[in-house]
mmCIF file of C-alpha atoms in Angstrom:
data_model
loop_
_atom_site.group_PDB
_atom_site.id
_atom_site.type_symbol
_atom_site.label_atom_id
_atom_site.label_comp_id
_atom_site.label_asym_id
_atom_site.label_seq_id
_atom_site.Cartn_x
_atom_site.Cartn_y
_atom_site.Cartn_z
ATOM 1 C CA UNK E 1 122.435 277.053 114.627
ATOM 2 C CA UNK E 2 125.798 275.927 114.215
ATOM 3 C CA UNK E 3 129.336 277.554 113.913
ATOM 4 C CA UNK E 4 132.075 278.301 111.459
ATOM 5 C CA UNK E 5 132.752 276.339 108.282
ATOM 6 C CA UNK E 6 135.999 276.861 106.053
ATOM 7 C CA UNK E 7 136.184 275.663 102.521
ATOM 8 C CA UNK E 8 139.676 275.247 101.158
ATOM 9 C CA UNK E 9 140.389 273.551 98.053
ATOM 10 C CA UNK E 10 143.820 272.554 96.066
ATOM 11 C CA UNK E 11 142.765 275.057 92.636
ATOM 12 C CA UNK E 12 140.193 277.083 94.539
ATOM 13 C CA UNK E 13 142.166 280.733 94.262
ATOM 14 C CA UNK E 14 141.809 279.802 90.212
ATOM 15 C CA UNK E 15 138.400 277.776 90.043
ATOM 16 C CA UNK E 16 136.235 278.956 92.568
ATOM 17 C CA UNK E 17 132.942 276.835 91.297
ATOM 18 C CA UNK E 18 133.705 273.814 93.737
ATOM 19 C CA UNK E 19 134.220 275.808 96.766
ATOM 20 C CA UNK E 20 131.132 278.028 96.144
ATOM 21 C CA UNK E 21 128.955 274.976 95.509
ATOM 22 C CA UNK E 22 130.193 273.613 99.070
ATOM 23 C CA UNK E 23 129.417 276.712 100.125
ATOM 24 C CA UNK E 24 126.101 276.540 99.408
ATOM 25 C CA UNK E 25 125.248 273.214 100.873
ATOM 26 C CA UNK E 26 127.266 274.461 104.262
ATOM 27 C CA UNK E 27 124.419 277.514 104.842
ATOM 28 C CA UNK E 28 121.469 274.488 104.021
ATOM 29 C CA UNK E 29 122.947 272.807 106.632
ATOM 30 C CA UNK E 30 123.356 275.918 108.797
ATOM 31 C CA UNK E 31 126.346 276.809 109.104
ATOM 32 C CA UNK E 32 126.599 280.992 110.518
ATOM 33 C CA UNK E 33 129.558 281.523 109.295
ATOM 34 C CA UNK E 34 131.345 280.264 105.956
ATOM 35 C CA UNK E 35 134.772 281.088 104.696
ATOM 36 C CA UNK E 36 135.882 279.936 101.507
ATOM 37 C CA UNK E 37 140.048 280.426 100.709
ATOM 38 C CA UNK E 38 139.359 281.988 97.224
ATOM 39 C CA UNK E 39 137.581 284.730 99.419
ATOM 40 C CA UNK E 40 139.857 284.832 102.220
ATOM 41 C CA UNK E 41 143.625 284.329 100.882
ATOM 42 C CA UNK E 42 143.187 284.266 97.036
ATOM 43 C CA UNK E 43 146.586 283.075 96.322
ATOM 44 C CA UNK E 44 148.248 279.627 95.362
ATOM 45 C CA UNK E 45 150.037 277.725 98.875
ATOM 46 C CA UNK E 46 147.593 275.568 99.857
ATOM 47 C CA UNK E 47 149.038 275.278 103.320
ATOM 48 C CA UNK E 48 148.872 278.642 104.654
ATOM 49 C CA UNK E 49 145.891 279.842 102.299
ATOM 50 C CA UNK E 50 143.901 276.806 104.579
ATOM 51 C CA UNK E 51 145.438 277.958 107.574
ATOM 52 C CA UNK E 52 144.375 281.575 106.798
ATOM 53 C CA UNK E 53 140.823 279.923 106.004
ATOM 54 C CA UNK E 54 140.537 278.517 109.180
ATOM 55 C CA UNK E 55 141.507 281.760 111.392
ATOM 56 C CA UNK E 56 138.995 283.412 109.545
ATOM 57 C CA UNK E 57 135.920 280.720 110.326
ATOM 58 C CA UNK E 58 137.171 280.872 113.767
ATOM 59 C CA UNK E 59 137.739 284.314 114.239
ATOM 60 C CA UNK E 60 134.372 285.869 112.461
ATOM 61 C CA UNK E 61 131.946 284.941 114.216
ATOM 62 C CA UNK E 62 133.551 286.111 117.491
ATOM 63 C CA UNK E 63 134.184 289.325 116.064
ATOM 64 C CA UNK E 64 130.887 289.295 114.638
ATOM 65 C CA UNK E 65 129.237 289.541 117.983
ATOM 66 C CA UNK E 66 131.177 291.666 119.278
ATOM 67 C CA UNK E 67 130.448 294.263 116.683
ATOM 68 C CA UNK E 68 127.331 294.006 117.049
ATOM 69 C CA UNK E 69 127.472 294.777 120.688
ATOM 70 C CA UNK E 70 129.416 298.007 120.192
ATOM 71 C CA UNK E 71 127.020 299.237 117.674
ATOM 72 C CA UNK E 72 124.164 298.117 119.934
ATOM 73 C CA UNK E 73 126.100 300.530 122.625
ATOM 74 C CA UNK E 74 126.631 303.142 120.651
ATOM 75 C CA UNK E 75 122.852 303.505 118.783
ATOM 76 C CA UNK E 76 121.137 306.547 119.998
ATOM 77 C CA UNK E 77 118.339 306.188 122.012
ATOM 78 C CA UNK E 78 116.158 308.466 120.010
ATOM 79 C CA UNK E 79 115.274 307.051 116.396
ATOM 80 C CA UNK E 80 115.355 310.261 114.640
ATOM 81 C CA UNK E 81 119.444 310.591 115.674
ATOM 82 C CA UNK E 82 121.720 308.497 113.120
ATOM 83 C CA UNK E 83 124.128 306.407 114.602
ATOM 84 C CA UNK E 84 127.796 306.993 114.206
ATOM 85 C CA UNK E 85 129.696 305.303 111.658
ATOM 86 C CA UNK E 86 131.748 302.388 113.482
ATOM 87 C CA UNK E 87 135.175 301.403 111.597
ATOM 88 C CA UNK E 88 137.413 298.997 112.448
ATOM 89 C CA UNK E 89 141.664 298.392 112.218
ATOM 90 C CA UNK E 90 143.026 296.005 110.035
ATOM 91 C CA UNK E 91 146.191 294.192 110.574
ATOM 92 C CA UNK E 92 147.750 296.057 107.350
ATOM 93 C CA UNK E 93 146.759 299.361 109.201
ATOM 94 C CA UNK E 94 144.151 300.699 107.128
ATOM 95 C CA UNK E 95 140.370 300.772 108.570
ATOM 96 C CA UNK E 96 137.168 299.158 107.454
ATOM 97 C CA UNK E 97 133.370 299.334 107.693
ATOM 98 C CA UNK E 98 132.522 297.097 110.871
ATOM 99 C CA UNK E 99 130.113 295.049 108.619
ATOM 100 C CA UNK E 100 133.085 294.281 106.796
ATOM 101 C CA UNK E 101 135.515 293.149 109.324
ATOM 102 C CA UNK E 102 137.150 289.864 108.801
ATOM 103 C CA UNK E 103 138.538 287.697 111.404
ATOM 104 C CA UNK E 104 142.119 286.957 109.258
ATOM 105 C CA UNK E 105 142.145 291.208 109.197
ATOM 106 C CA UNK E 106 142.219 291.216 112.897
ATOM 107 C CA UNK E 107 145.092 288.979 113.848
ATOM 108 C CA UNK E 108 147.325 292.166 113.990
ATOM 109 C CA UNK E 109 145.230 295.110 114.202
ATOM 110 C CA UNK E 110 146.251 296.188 117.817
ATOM 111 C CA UNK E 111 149.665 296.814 116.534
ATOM 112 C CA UNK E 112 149.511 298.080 113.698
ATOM 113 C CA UNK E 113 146.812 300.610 114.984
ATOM 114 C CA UNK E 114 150.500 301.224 117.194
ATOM 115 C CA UNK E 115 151.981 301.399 114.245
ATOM 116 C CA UNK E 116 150.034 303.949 112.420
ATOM 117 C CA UNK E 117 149.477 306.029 115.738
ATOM 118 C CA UNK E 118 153.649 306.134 115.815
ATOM 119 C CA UNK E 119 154.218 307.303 112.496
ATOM 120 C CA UNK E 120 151.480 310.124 112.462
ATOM 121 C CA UNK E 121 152.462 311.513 115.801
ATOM 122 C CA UNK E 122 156.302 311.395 114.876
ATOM 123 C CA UNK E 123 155.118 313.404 111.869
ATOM 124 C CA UNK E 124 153.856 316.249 113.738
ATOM 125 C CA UNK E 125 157.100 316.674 115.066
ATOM 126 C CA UNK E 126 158.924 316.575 111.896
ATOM 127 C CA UNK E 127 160.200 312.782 111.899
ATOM 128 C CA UNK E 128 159.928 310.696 108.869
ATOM 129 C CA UNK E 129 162.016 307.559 109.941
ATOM 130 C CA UNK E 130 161.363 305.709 113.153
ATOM 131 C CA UNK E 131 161.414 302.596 115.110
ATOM 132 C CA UNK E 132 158.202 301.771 116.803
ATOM 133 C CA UNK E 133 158.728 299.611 120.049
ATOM 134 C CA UNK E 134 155.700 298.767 121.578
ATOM 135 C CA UNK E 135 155.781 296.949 125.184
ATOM 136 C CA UNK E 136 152.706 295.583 126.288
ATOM 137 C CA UNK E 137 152.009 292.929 128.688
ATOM 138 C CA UNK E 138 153.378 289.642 127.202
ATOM 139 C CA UNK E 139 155.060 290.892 124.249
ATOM 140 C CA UNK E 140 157.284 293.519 122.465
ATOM 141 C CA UNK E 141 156.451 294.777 119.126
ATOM 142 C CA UNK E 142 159.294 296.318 116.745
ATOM 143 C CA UNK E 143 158.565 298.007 113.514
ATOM 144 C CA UNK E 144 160.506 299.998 111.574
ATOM 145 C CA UNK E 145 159.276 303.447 109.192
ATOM 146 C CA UNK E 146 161.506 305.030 107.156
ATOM 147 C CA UNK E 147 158.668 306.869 104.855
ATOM 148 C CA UNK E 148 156.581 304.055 103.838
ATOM 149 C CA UNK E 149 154.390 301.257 105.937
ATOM 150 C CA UNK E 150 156.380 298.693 105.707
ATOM 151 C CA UNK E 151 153.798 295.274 105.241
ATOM 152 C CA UNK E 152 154.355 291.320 104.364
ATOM 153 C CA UNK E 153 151.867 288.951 102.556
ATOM 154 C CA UNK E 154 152.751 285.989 104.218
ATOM 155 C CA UNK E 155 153.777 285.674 108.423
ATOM 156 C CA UNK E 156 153.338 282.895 111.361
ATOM 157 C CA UNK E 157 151.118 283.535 114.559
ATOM 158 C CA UNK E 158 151.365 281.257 117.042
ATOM 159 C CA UNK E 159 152.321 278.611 114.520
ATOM 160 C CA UNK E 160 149.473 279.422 112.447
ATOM 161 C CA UNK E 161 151.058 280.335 108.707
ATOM 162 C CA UNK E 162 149.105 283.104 107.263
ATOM 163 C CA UNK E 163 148.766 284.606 103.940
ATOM 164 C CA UNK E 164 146.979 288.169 103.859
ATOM 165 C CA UNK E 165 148.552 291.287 104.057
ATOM 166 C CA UNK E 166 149.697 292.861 107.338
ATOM 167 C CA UNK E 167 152.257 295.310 108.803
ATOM 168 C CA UNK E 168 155.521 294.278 109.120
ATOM 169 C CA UNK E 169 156.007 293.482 112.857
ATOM 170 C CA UNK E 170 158.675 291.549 114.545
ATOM 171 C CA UNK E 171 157.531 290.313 117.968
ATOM 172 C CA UNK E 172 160.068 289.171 121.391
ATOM 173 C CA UNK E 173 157.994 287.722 124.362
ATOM 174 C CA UNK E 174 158.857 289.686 126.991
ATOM 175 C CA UNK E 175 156.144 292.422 128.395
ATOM 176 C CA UNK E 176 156.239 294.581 131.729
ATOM 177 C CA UNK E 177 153.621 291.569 132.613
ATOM 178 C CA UNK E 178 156.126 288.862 131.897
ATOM 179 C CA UNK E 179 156.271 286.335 135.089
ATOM 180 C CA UNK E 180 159.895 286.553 136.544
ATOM 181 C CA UNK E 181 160.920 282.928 138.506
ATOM 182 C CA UNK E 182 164.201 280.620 139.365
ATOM 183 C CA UNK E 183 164.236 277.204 137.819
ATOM 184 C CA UNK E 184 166.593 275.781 140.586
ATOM 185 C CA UNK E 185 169.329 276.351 137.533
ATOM 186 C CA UNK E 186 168.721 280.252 136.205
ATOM 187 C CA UNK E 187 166.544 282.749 136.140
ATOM 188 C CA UNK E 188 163.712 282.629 133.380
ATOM 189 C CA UNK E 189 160.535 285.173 132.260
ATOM 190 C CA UNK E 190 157.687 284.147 130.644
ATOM 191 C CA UNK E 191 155.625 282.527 128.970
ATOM 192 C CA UNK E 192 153.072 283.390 131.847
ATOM 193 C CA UNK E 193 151.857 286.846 132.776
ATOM 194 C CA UNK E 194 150.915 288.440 135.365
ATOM 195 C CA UNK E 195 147.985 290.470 133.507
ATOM 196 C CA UNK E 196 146.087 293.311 134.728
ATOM 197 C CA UNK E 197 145.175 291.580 137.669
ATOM 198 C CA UNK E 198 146.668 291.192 140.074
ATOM 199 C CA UNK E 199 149.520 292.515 137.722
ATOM 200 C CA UNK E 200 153.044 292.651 138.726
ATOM 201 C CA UNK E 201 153.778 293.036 142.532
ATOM 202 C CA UNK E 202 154.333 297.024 142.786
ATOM 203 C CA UNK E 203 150.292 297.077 141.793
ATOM 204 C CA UNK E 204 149.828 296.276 145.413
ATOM 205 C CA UNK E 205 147.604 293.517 144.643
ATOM 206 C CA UNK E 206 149.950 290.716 145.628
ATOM 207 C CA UNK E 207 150.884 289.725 142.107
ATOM 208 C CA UNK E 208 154.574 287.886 141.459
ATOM 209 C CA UNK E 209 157.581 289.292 140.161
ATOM 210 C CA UNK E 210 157.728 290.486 136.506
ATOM 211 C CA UNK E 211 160.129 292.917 134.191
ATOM 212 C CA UNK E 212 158.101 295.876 135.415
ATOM 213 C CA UNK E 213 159.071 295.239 139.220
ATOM 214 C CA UNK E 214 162.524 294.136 137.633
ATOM 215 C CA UNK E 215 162.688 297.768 136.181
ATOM 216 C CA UNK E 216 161.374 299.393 139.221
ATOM 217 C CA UNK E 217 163.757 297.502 141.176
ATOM 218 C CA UNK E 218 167.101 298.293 139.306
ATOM 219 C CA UNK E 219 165.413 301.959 139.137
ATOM 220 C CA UNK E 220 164.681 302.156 135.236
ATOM 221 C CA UNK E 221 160.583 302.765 136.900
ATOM 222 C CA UNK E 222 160.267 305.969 139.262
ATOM 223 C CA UNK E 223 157.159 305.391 141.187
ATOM 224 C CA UNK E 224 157.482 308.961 142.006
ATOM 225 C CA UNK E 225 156.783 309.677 138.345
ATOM 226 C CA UNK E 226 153.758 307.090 138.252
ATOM 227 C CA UNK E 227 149.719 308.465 139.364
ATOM 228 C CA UNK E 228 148.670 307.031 142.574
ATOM 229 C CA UNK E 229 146.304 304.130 141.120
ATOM 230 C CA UNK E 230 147.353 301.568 142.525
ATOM 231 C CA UNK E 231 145.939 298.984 145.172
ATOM 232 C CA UNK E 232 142.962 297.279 146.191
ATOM 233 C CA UNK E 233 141.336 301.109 146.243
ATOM 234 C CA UNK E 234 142.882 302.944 142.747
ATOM 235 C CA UNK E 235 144.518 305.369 144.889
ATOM 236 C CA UNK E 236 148.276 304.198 146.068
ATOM 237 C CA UNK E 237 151.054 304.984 144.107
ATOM 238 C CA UNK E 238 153.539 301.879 143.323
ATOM 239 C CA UNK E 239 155.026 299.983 145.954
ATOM 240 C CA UNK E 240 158.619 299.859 145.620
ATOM 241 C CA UNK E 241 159.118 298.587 149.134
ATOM 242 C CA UNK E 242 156.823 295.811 148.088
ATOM 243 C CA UNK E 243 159.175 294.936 145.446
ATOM 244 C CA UNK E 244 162.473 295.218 147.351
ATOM 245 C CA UNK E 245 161.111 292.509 149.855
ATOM 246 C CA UNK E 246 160.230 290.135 147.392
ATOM 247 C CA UNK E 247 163.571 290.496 145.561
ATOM 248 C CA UNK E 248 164.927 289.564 148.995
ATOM 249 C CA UNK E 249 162.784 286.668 149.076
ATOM 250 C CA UNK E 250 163.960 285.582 146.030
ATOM 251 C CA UNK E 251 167.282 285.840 147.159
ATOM 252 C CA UNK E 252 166.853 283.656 150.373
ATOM 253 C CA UNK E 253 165.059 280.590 148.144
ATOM 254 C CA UNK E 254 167.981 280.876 145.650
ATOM 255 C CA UNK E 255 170.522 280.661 148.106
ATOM 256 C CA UNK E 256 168.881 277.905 150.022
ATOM 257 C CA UNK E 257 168.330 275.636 146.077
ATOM 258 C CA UNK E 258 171.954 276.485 145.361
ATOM 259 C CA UNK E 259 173.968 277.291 148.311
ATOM 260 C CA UNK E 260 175.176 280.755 146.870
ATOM 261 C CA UNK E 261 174.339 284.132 148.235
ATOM 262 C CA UNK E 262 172.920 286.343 145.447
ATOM 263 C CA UNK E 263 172.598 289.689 145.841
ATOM 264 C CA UNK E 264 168.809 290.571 146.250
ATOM 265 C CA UNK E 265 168.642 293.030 142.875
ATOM 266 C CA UNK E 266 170.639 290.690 140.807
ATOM 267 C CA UNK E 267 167.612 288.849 139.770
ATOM 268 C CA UNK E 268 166.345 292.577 138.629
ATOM 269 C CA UNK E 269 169.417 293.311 136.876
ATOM 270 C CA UNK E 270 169.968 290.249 135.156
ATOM 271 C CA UNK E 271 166.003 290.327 133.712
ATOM 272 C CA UNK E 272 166.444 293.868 132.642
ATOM 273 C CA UNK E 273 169.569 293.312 131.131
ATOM 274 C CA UNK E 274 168.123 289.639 129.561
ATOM 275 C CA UNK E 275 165.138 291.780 128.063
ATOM 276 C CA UNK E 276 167.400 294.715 126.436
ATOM 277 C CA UNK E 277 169.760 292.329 125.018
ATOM 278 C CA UNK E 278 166.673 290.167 123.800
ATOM 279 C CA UNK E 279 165.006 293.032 121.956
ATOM 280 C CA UNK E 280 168.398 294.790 120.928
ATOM 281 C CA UNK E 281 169.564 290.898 119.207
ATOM 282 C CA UNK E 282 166.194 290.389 117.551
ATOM 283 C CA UNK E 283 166.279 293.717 116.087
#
């Protein structure tokens, strides 16, 4: 059995004959999983309708199996029960059968499932026009609703040019996960993140520095206002002490690379500050 095959040719989007012909000798060969661009992206730009093309063969299949798994977790036991329809989120925020889920429809589906989820909450409580700003772990994603989804045909992921429509989402990397270190020079955060685990160092599971302790640090983060579920156990709340000392820490090596004495929240300021002024210039 093998894996993904993408077909893209020059005219395909207007003569689709070639690419369905390949097509056909790709599943004799045995090929799973077969994207062809007049499919995928039917529009001229050979470029990014390839590019799209390729996502998709690389994409599918993964999200193929792991489809199946959910609906393998969520049939009934007893054969005379029907199983719930599953439905997915596309990146242009509408949903779709899970049969029919595409692996170029998923690039941006978190987000604009955040997207979606803004606008129909702000609606209950009478708001038509708002800015989404959604912080995750690694990244920050803006988007802006002033009645209508606002959604582009043609956007870059990781490099990747793509060509199928999506929400309109404009992305700074910088997340409460967002590594926090000196350089010998400067400060810098990112690319790496801390992740869940062990997650930034007020989780108690002796992670490194990130925006979140930065915030908890400079006191934007309350850990009085925080559930204790923290720590090796689930059940501490976050450990601003924890935090403080490695600040100070930081502090000592900076002074002993540069022969300064920082202050040991400046590092805390300066990333919190760094990170507003990031997502207040892109945006």
């Amino acid at each position: 059995m093998k894996g993904g095959w993408r077909v893209a040719l020059m005219h395909g989007y207007r003569y689709p004959d070639h690419e369905l012909q390949i097509a056909a000798i790709a599943q004799d060969i045995g090929f799973t999983q077969i994207s062809l661009s007049h499919q995928v992206s039917p529009l001229m730009k050979l470029v990014s309708r390839g590019d799209t093309t390729v996502v998709d063969a690389y994409l599918s299949p993964i999200l193929r199996r792991y489809v199946n798994q959910v609906q393998t977790a969520l049939t009934p036991g007893e054969p005379a029960l029907k199983p719930p329809r599953l439905m997915f989120m596309q990146s242009h925020g509408g949903l779709t059968e899970a049969q029919r889920f595409q692996g170029k429809d998923s690039i941006l589906s978190g987000p604009a499932g955040g997207i979606v989820g803004a606008v129909k909450t702000s609606a209950e409580a009478g708001l038509n026009k708002i800015i989404g700003f959604d912080m995750g772990g690694t990244s920050t994603d803006v988007s802006h609703y002033n009645g209508t989804y606002e959604r582009t045909f043609e956007t870059e992921v990781a490099g990747v040019r793509l060509r199928a429509p999506m929400m309109a989402i404009h992305t700074v990397a910088a997340g409460g996960g967002s590594v926090l270190r000196f350089d010998g020079t400067r400060y810098r955060v990112g690319p790496t993140s801390a992740g869940a685990y062990p997650g930034p160092t007020g989780y108690r599971q002796g992670g490194p520095l990130t925006v979140t302790d930065c915030n908890i640090m400079v006191g934007k983060l309350q850990p009085d206002f925080f559930p204790a579920v923290f720590g090796p156990g689930g059940n501490l709340p976050l450990d601003q002490a924890a935090v403080t000392q490695a600040f100070a820490a930081l502090a000592q090596e900076i002074a002993h690379q540069t022969q300064t004495t920082p202050a040991p929240g400046g590092g805390g300021r300066w990333v919190s500050s760094h990170c507003r002024r990031n997502h207040g210039q892109r945006h």
